[in-house]
Tab-separated table of C-alpha atoms and ligand atoms in Angstrom:
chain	number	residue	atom	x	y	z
L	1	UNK	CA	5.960	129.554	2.791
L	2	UNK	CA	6.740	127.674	5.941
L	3	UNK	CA	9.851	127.840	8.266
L	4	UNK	CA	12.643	125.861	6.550
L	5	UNK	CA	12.975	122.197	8.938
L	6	UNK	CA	16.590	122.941	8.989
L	7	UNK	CA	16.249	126.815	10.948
L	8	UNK	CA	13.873	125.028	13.053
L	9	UNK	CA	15.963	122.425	14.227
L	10	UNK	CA	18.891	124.133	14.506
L	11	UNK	CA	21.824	125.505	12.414
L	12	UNK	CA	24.626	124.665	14.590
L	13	UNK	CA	23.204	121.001	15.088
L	14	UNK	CA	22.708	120.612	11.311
L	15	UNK	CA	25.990	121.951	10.297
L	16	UNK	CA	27.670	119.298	12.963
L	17	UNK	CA	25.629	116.675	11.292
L	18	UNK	CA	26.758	117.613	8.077
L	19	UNK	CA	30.206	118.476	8.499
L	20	UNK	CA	30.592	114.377	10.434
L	21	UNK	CA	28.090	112.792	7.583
L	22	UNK	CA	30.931	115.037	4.830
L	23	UNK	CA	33.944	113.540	7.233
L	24	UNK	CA	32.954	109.435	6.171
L	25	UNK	CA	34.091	107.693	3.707
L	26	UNK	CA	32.246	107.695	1.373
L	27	UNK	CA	30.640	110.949	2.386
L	28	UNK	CA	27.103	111.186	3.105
L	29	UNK	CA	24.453	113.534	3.371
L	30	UNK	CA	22.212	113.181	7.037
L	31	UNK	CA	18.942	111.933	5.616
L	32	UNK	CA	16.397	114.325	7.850
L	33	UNK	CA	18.671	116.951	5.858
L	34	UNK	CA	16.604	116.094	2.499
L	35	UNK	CA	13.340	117.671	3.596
L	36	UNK	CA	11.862	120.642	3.243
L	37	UNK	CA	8.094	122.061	1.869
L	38	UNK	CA	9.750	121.606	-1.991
L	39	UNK	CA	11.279	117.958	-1.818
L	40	UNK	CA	8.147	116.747	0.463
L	41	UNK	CA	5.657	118.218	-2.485
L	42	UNK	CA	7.995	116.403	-5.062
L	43	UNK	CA	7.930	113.029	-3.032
L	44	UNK	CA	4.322	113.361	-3.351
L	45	UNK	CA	5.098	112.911	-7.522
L	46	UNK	CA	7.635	110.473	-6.911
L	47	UNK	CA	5.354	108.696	-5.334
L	48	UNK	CA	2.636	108.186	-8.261
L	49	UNK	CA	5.644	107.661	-10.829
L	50	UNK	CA	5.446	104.135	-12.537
L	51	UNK	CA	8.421	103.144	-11.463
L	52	UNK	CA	8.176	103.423	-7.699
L	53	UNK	CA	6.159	100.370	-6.846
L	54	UNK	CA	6.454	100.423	-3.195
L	55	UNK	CA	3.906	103.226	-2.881
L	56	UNK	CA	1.130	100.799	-4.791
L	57	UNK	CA	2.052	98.038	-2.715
L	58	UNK	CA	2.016	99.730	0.636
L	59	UNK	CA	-1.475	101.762	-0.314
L	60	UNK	CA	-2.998	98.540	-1.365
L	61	UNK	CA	-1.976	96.578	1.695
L	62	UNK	CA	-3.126	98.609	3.502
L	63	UNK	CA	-6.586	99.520	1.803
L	64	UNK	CA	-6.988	95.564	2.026
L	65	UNK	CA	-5.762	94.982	6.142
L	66	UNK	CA	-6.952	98.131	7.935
L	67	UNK	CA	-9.822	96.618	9.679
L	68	UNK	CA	-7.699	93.685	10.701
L	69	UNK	CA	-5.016	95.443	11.906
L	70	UNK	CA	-7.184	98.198	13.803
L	71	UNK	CA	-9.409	95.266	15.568
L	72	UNK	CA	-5.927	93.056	16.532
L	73	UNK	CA	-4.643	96.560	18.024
L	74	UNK	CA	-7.548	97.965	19.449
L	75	UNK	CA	-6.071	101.805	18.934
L	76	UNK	CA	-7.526	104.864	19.872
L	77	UNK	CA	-4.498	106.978	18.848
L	78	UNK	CA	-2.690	107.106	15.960
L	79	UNK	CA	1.153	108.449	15.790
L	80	UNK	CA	3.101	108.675	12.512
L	81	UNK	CA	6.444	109.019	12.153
L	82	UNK	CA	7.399	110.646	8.872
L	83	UNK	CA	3.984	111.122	8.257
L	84	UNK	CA	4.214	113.378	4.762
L	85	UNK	CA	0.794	113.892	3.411
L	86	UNK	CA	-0.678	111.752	6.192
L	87	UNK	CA	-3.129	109.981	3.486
L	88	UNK	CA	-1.989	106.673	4.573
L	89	UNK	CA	-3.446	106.876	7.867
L	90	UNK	CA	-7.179	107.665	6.929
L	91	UNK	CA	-7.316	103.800	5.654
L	92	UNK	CA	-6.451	103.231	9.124
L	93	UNK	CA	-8.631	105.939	11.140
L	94	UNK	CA	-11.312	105.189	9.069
L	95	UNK	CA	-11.707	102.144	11.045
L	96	UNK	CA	-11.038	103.797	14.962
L	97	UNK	CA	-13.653	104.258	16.950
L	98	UNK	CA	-14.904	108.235	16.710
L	99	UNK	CA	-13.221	110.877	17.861
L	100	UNK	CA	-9.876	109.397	17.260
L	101	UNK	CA	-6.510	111.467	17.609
L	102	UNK	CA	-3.687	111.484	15.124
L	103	UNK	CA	-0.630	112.819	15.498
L	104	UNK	CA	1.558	113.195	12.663
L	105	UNK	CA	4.794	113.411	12.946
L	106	UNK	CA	7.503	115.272	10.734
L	107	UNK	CA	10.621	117.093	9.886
L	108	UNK	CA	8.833	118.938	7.420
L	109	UNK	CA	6.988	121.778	8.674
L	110	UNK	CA	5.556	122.273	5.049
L	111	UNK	CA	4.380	118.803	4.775
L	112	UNK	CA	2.591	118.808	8.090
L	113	UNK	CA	0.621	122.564	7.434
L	114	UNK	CA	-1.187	120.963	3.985
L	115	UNK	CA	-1.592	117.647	6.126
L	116	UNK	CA	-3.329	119.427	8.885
L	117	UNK	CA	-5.638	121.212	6.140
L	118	UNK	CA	-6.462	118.447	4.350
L	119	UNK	CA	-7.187	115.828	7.009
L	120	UNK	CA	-9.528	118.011	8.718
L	121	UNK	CA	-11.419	118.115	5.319
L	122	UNK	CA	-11.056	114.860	4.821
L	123	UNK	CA	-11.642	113.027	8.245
L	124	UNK	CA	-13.624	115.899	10.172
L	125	UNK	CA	-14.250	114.127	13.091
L	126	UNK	CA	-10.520	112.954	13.994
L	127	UNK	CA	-8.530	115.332	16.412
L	128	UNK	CA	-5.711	116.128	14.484
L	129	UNK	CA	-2.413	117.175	16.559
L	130	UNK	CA	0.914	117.773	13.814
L	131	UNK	CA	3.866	117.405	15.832
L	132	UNK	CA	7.105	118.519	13.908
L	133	UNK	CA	9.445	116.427	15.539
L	134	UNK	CA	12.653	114.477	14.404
L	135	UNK	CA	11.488	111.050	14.825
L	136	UNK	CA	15.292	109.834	15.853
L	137	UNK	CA	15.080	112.153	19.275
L	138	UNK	CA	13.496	111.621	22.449
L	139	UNK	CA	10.065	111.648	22.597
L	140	UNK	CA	8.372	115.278	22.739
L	141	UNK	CA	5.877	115.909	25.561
L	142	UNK	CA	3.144	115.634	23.037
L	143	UNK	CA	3.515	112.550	22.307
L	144	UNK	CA	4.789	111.088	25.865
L	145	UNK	CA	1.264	111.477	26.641
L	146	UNK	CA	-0.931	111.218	23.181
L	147	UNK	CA	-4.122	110.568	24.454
L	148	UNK	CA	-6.134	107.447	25.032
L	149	UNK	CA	-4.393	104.110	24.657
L	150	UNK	CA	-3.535	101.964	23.257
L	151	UNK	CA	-1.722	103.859	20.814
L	152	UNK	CA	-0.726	102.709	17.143
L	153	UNK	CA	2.564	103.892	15.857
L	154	UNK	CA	2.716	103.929	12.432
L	155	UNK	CA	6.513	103.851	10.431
L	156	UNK	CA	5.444	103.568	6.768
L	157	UNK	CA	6.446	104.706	3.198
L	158	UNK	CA	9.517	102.489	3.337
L	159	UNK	CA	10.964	104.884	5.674
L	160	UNK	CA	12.270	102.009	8.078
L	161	UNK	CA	15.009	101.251	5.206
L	162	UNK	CA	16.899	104.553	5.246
L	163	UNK	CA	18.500	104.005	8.272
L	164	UNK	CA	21.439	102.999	8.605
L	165	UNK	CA	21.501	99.269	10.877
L	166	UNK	CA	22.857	101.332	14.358
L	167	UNK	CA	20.610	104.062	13.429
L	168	UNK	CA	17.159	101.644	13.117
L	169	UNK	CA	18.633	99.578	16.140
L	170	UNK	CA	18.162	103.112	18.278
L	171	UNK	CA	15.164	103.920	16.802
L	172	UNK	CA	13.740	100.589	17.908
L	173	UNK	CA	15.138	101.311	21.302
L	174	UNK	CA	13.491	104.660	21.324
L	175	UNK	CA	10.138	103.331	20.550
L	176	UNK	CA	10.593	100.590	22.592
L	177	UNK	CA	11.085	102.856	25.385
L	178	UNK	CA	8.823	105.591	24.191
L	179	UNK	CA	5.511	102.901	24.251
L	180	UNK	CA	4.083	101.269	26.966
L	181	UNK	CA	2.359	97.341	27.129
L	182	UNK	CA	-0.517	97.073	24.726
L	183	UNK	CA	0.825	99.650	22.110
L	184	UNK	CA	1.087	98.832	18.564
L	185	UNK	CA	3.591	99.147	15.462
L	186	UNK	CA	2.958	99.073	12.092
L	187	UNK	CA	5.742	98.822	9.449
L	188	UNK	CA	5.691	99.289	5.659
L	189	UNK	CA	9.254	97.630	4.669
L	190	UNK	CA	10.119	96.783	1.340
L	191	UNK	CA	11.281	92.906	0.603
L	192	UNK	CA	14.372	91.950	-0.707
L	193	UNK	CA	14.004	90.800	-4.349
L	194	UNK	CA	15.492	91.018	-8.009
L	195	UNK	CA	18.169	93.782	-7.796
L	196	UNK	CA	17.548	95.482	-11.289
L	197	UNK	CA	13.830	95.969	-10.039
L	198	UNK	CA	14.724	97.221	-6.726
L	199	UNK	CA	17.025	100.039	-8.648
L	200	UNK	CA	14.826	100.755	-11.091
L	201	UNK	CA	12.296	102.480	-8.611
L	202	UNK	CA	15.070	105.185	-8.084
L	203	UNK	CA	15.303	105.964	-11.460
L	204	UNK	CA	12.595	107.228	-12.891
L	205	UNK	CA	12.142	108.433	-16.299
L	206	UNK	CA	10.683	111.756	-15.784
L	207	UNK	CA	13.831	112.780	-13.369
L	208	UNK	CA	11.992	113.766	-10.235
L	209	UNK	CA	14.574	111.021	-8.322
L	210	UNK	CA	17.154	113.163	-9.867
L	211	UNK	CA	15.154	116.602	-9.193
L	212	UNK	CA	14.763	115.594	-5.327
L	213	UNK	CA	18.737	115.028	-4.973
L	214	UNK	CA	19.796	117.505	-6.967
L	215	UNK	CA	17.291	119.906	-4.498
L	216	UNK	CA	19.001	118.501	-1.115
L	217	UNK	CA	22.057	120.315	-2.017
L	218	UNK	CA	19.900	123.827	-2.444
L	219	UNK	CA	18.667	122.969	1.135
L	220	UNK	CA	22.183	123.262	1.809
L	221	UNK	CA	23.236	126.209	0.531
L	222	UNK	CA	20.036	128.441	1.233
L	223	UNK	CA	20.064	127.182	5.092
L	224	UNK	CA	23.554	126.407	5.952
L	225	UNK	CA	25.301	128.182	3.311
L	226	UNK	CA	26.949	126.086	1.572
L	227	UNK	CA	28.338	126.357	-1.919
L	228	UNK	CA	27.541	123.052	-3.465
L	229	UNK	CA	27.548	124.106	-7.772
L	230	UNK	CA	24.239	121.914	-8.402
L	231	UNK	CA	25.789	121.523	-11.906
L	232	UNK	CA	28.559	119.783	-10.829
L	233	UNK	CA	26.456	116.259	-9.496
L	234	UNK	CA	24.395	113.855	-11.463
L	235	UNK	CA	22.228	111.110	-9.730
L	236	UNK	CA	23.898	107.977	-8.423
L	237	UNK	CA	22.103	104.387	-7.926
L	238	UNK	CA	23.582	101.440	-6.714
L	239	UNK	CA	22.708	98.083	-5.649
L	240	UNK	CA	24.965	97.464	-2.516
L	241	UNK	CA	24.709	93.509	-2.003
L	242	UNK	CA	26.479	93.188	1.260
L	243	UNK	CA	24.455	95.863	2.944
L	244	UNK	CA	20.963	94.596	0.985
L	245	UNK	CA	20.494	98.233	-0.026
L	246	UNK	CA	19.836	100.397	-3.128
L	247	UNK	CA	22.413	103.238	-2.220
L	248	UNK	CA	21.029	106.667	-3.831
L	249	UNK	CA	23.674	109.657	-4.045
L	250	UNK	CA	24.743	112.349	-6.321
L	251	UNK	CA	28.327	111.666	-8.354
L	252	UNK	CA	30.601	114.620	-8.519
L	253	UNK	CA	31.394	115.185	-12.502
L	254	UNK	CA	34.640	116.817	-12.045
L	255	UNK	CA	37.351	117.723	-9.104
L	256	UNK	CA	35.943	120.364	-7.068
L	257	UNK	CA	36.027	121.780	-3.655
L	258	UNK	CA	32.761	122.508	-1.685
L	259	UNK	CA	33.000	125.035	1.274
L	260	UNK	CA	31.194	124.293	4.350
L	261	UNK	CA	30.972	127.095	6.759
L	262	UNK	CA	31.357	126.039	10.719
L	263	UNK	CA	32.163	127.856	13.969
L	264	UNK	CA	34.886	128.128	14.774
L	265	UNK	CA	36.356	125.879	11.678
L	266	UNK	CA	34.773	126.663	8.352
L	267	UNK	CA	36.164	124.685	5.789
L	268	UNK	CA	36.325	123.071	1.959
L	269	UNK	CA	35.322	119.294	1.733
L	270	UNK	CA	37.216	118.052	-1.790
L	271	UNK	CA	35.539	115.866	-4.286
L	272	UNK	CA	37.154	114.240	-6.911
L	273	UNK	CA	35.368	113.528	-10.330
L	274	UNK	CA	33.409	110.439	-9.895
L	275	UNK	CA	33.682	109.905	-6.301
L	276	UNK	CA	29.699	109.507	-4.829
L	277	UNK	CA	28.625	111.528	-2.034
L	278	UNK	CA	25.615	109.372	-0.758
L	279	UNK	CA	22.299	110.898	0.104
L	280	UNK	CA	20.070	108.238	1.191
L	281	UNK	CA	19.954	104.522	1.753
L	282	UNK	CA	17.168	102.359	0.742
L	283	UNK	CA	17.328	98.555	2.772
L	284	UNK	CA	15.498	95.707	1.877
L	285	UNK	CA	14.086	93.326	4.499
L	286	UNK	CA	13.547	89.500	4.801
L	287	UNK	CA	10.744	88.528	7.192
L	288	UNK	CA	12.294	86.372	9.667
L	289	UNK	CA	15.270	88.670	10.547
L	290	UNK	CA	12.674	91.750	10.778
L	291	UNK	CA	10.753	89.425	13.581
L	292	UNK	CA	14.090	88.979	15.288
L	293	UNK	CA	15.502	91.968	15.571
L	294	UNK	CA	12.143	93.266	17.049
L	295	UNK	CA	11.493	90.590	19.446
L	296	UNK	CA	15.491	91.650	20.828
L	297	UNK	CA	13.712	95.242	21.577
L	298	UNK	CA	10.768	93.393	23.331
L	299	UNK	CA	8.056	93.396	20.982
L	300	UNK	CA	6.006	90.382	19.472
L	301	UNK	CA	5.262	90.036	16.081
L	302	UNK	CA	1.211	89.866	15.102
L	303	UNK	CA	0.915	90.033	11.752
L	304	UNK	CA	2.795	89.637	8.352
L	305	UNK	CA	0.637	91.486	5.502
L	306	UNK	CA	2.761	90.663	2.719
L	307	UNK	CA	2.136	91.374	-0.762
L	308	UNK	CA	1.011	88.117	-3.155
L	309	UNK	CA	4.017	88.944	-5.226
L	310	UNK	CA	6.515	88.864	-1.935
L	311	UNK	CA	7.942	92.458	-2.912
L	312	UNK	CA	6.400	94.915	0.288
L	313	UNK	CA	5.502	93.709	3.585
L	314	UNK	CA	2.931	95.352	6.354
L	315	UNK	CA	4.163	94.105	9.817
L	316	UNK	CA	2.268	94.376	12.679
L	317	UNK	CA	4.108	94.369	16.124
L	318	UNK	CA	3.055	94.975	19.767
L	319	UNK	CA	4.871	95.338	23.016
L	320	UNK	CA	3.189	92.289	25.302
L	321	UNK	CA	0.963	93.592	28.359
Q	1	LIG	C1	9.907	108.385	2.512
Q	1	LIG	S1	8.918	109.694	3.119
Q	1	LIG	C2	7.435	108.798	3.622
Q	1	LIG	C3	6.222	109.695	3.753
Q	1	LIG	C4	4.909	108.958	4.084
Q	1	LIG	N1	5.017	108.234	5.336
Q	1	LIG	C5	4.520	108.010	2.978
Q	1	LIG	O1	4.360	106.826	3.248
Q	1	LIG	O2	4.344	108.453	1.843
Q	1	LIG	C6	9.726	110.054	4.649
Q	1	LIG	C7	9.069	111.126	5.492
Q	1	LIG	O3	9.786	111.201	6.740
Q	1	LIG	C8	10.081	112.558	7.050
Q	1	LIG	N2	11.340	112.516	7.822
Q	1	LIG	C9	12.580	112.212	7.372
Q	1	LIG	N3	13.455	112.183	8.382
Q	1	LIG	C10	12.750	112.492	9.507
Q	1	LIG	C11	13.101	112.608	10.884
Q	1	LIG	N4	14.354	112.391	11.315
Q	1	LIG	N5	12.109	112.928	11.767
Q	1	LIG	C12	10.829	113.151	11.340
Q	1	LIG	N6	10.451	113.045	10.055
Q	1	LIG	C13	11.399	112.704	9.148
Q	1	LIG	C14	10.169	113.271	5.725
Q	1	LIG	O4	9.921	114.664	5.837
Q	1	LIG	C15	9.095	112.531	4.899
Q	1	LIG	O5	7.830	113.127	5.042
């Protein structure tokens, strides 16, 4: 079993980030908090379930466009940010010249050991380099200088949408800081559509949704020791209209009190019944305002990939030479 992402990063960091994210109203969970080996494996399920049709849209897309986006970019290196099982990227390596490098990037140590194993089966001549990284920090050395350029950063699986609007405005920054002329980004956003559909992809009818949320608050207590009572929560989904987001949390059932420990202040957080202590956000894009908010961190828009039915979008973007 693999280190858990949150004694890697950090307990003292974590709890702060917790103990702010449990100080908002509504209270909310810090979203690099929800991963560890189990809840990566499970997204892996989540993925395939029926009603989760932004995985089919973004595999297809990108089955269809890799050539196209691979010969507009030119790359040589491939980074991925939140990179999971990393099987999205061999559509795209597949077309880089040979050797290419890939670095995946993740919170998830877990996720990144069966990644490393199974690309190197699968794609035996790339040069795979995991880098477990939070993707919302500075640059590590490793990928400050990846190898040969230009590089293609990769930010797919929807991931984009669960930041919060600051949070993907200094992510932007980051990477717009992080790259240099020539590079390339690729984003798999969702579109914003019929809200009942856009819901529906969070609720699946085998439970996993429920299964992963429910699991976040075991992270808790086994890393930070917390005493969350996991029968006290159900799963929470909402369609928030002024924020264009499905909001995804866990509702407390009755009045409790939930101890977070913390140096040199450990203390209980009250819930009362029904109140919704939010674990993840889930945005949905429109084209045009994607492009703009972009071109303010100085890249250029190549490519729209959208889907024929308008509900996923690949976007290609480069910084200008
Ligand atoms: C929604 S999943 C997408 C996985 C994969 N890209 C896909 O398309 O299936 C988000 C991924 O980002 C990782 N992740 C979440 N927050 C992160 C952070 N702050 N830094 C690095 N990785 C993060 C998770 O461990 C998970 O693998």
């Amino acid at each position: 079993m693999s280190a858990s992402p949150l004694r890697q990063d950090g307990r003292a960091q974590a709890l702060a980030d917790l103990t702010a994210g449990l100080r908002r109203r509504p209270p909310r969970l810090p979203y690099r908090l929800l991963w560890d080996e189990h809840n990566s494996a499970l997204y892996d399920r989540i993925r395939e379930q029926p009603e989760y049709y932004l995985n089919r849209l973004e595999t297809r897309l990108l089955q269809t466009h890799a050539a196209d986006v691979i010969a507009d970019c030119r790359a040589r290196t491939l980074v991925e940010l939140g990179a999971g099982t990393g099987d999205k990227a061999l559509a795209l390596l597949r077309h880089m010249p040979a050797p290419a490098t890939y670095l995946p990037v993740d919170v998830s140590a877990g996720a990144l050991d069966h990644l490393n194993h199974r690309l190197r089966q699968r794609s035996p001549h790339t040069r795979v380099r995991p880098v477990a990284a939070d993707f919302t920090r500075p640059w590590p050395a490793a990928l400050l200088d990846p190898g040969q350029r230009p590089l293609l950063v990769t930010f797919l699986g929807s991931t984009l949408g669960n930041l919060l609007p600051p949070e993907r405005h200094d992510l932007l920054a980051l990477l717009a800081d992080s790259l240099r002329p020539g590079d390339g980004l690729l984003l798999g956003v969702p579109l914003l559509g019929d809200p009942a559909l856009m819901v529906s992809a969070y609720q699946d009818a085998a439970g996993l949704m429920e299964a992963f949320y429910l699991h976040c608050l075991r992270i808790l207590n086994r890393d930070l020791g917390t005493d969350f009572d996991l029968d006290a929560f159900a799963h929470h989904v909402s369609w928030a209209p002024g924020g264009q987001r499905v909001e995804i949390g866990l509702r407390a059932l009755t009045d409790q009190r939930v101890t977070v420990p913390g140096h040199p202040d450990p203390h209980r957080v009250a819930f009362v019944q029904g109140e919704v202590l939010r674990a993840a956000v889930a945005i949905r894009f429109t084209p045009g305002r994607l492009d703009d908010e972009l071109s303010a961190h100085g890249f250029e828009t190549v490519r729209h990939l959208p889907d024929p039915s308008g509900r996923y979008l690949l976007l290609l973007a480069r910084l200008p030479r």
